[in-house]
Short mmCIF file of C-alpha atoms in Angstrom, two decimals:
data_model
loop_
_atom_site.label_atom_id
_atom_site.label_comp_id
_atom_site.label_asym_id
_atom_site.label_seq_id
_atom_site.Cartn_x
_atom_site.Cartn_y
_atom_site.Cartn_z
CA ARG B 12 13.20 96.81 -52.53
CA HIS B 13 13.99 93.35 -50.78
CA PHE B 14 10.78 91.54 -49.79
CA SER B 15 11.79 91.39 -46.33
CA ILE B 16 9.51 95.00 -45.97
CA PHE B 17 6.51 92.93 -45.75
CA TYR B 18 7.41 91.50 -42.23
CA PRO B 19 7.95 93.22 -39.24
CA PRO B 20 11.28 94.29 -37.98
CA GLU B 21 11.50 91.36 -35.29
CA ALA B 22 10.95 88.22 -38.06
CA VAL B 23 13.45 89.96 -40.25
CA GLU B 24 16.46 90.00 -37.33
CA ALA B 25 15.39 86.76 -36.59
CA GLY B 26 15.90 85.45 -40.06
CA LEU B 27 12.87 84.32 -41.17
CA PRO B 28 12.98 86.18 -44.65
CA GLU B 29 16.48 84.21 -45.51
CA ARG B 30 14.26 81.05 -43.57
CA GLU B 31 11.42 81.21 -46.54
CA LEU B 32 13.82 81.49 -48.81
CA ALA B 33 16.17 78.70 -47.62
CA THR B 34 12.48 76.09 -47.26
CA VAL B 35 11.69 77.14 -50.71
CA ARG B 36 14.53 75.67 -52.12
CA ALA B 37 14.96 72.99 -50.05
CA THR B 38 11.73 71.61 -50.55
CA GLY B 39 9.97 73.41 -53.18
CA ARG B 40 7.09 75.18 -50.77
CA TYR B 41 6.75 77.45 -47.94
CA GLU B 42 3.50 77.74 -46.55
CA GLU B 43 2.80 79.15 -42.78
CA GLN B 44 0.46 82.09 -40.58
CA GLY B 45 2.40 84.20 -39.51
CA ILE B 46 2.21 88.83 -38.93
CA ARG B 47 3.11 90.74 -41.93
CA VAL B 48 3.44 94.36 -42.53
CA ARG B 49 1.18 96.82 -44.81
CA LYS B 50 2.64 99.72 -46.74
CA ASP B 51 0.98 102.09 -44.51
CA GLY B 52 3.16 99.79 -41.47
CA SER B 53 -0.18 97.75 -39.73
CA ARG B 54 0.42 94.88 -39.07
CA TYR B 55 -2.32 92.00 -40.44
CA LEU B 56 -1.75 88.38 -39.91
CA ALA B 57 -1.12 86.52 -42.97
CA SER B 58 -1.42 83.21 -44.56
CA VAL B 59 1.68 83.20 -46.37
CA THR B 60 2.84 80.35 -49.15
CA VAL B 61 6.22 80.66 -51.37
CA THR B 62 6.95 78.39 -54.14
CA PRO B 63 9.88 78.95 -56.81
CA VAL B 64 9.94 79.73 -60.10
CA GLN B 65 11.74 78.20 -62.81
CA ASP B 66 11.93 77.53 -66.26
CA ARG B 67 11.72 74.38 -69.00
CA SER B 68 15.35 73.36 -66.88
CA GLY B 69 13.74 73.26 -63.93
CA ALA B 70 16.02 76.39 -62.66
CA VAL B 71 14.58 78.81 -60.18
CA HIS B 72 14.84 82.20 -61.29
CA GLY B 73 12.81 83.63 -58.44
CA PHE B 74 10.26 82.97 -56.20
CA ALA B 75 6.37 83.76 -56.43
CA LYS B 76 5.57 84.55 -52.91
CA MET B 77 1.00 85.19 -52.15
CA MET B 78 -0.42 86.78 -48.68
CA ARG B 79 -3.92 86.85 -47.88
CA ASP B 80 -5.02 88.45 -44.87
CA VAL B 81 -6.70 85.59 -42.78
CA THR B 82 -7.62 87.92 -39.82
CA GLU B 83 -10.89 88.58 -40.47
CA ARG B 84 -11.72 84.67 -41.21
CA LEU B 85 -9.66 83.50 -37.81
CA SER B 86 -11.20 86.12 -35.51
CA ALA B 87 -15.34 84.72 -37.33
CA GLU B 88 -13.46 80.73 -36.34
CA GLU B 89 -12.78 82.29 -32.82
CA ALA B 90 -16.27 84.12 -32.48
CA LEU B 91 -17.69 80.05 -33.76
CA ARG B 92 -15.76 78.06 -31.44
CA ALA B 93 -16.21 80.70 -27.90
CA ARG B 94 -19.76 79.87 -28.73
CA GLU B 95 -20.24 76.39 -29.43
CA ALA B 96 -18.72 75.70 -25.92
CA HIS B 97 -20.83 78.31 -24.67
CA LEU B 98 -22.94 76.59 -26.09
CA THR B 99 -21.54 72.80 -24.31
CA SER B 100 -21.62 74.55 -21.04
CA ILE B 101 -25.49 75.39 -20.84
CA LEU B 102 -25.77 71.98 -22.33
CA GLU B 103 -23.85 70.16 -19.98
CA THR B 104 -25.46 72.38 -16.57
CA VAL B 105 -28.92 73.24 -17.80
CA PRO B 106 -31.33 71.18 -15.30
CA ASP B 107 -34.13 70.94 -18.41
CA ALA B 108 -34.53 69.03 -21.40
CA MET B 109 -32.52 70.88 -24.07
CA VAL B 110 -32.05 69.76 -27.54
CA VAL B 111 -30.32 71.88 -30.36
CA ILE B 112 -31.53 71.13 -34.00
CA ASP B 113 -30.46 72.37 -36.85
CA GLU B 114 -32.59 74.18 -39.89
CA ALA B 115 -33.94 70.27 -41.26
CA GLY B 116 -34.64 69.40 -37.83
CA LEU B 117 -31.56 66.67 -37.67
CA ILE B 118 -30.96 67.28 -33.86
CA GLN B 119 -26.86 68.29 -33.64
CA SER B 120 -26.89 68.62 -29.51
CA PHE B 121 -28.71 68.07 -26.80
CA SER B 122 -28.66 67.71 -22.22
CA ALA B 123 -27.91 65.10 -20.32
CA THR B 124 -31.45 65.50 -19.28
CA ALA B 125 -33.00 65.27 -22.94
#
């Protein structure tokens, strides 16, 4: 089966699988984060890397493709950014002196009053 089975129909229609291979042929590598499809048809956010498989003479005989599900990692990073933004908002508006320290007791941030 063709590797386009891992792509949503709209990506196949837009020619993404062919563009990936064209990029690998031209540059020797393709990397991106994009939506891919599992066997059960569900979609996920993947970190994608494609590289050529070559023989000793450098002739390309195929491609190696790695797709990692990064959905949870990106969700955790987004949650961390939201918490940091919330803390910054508090530090900018709190009328009291407020200091945030790490486990070692080093100051990480503080309010304007502090």
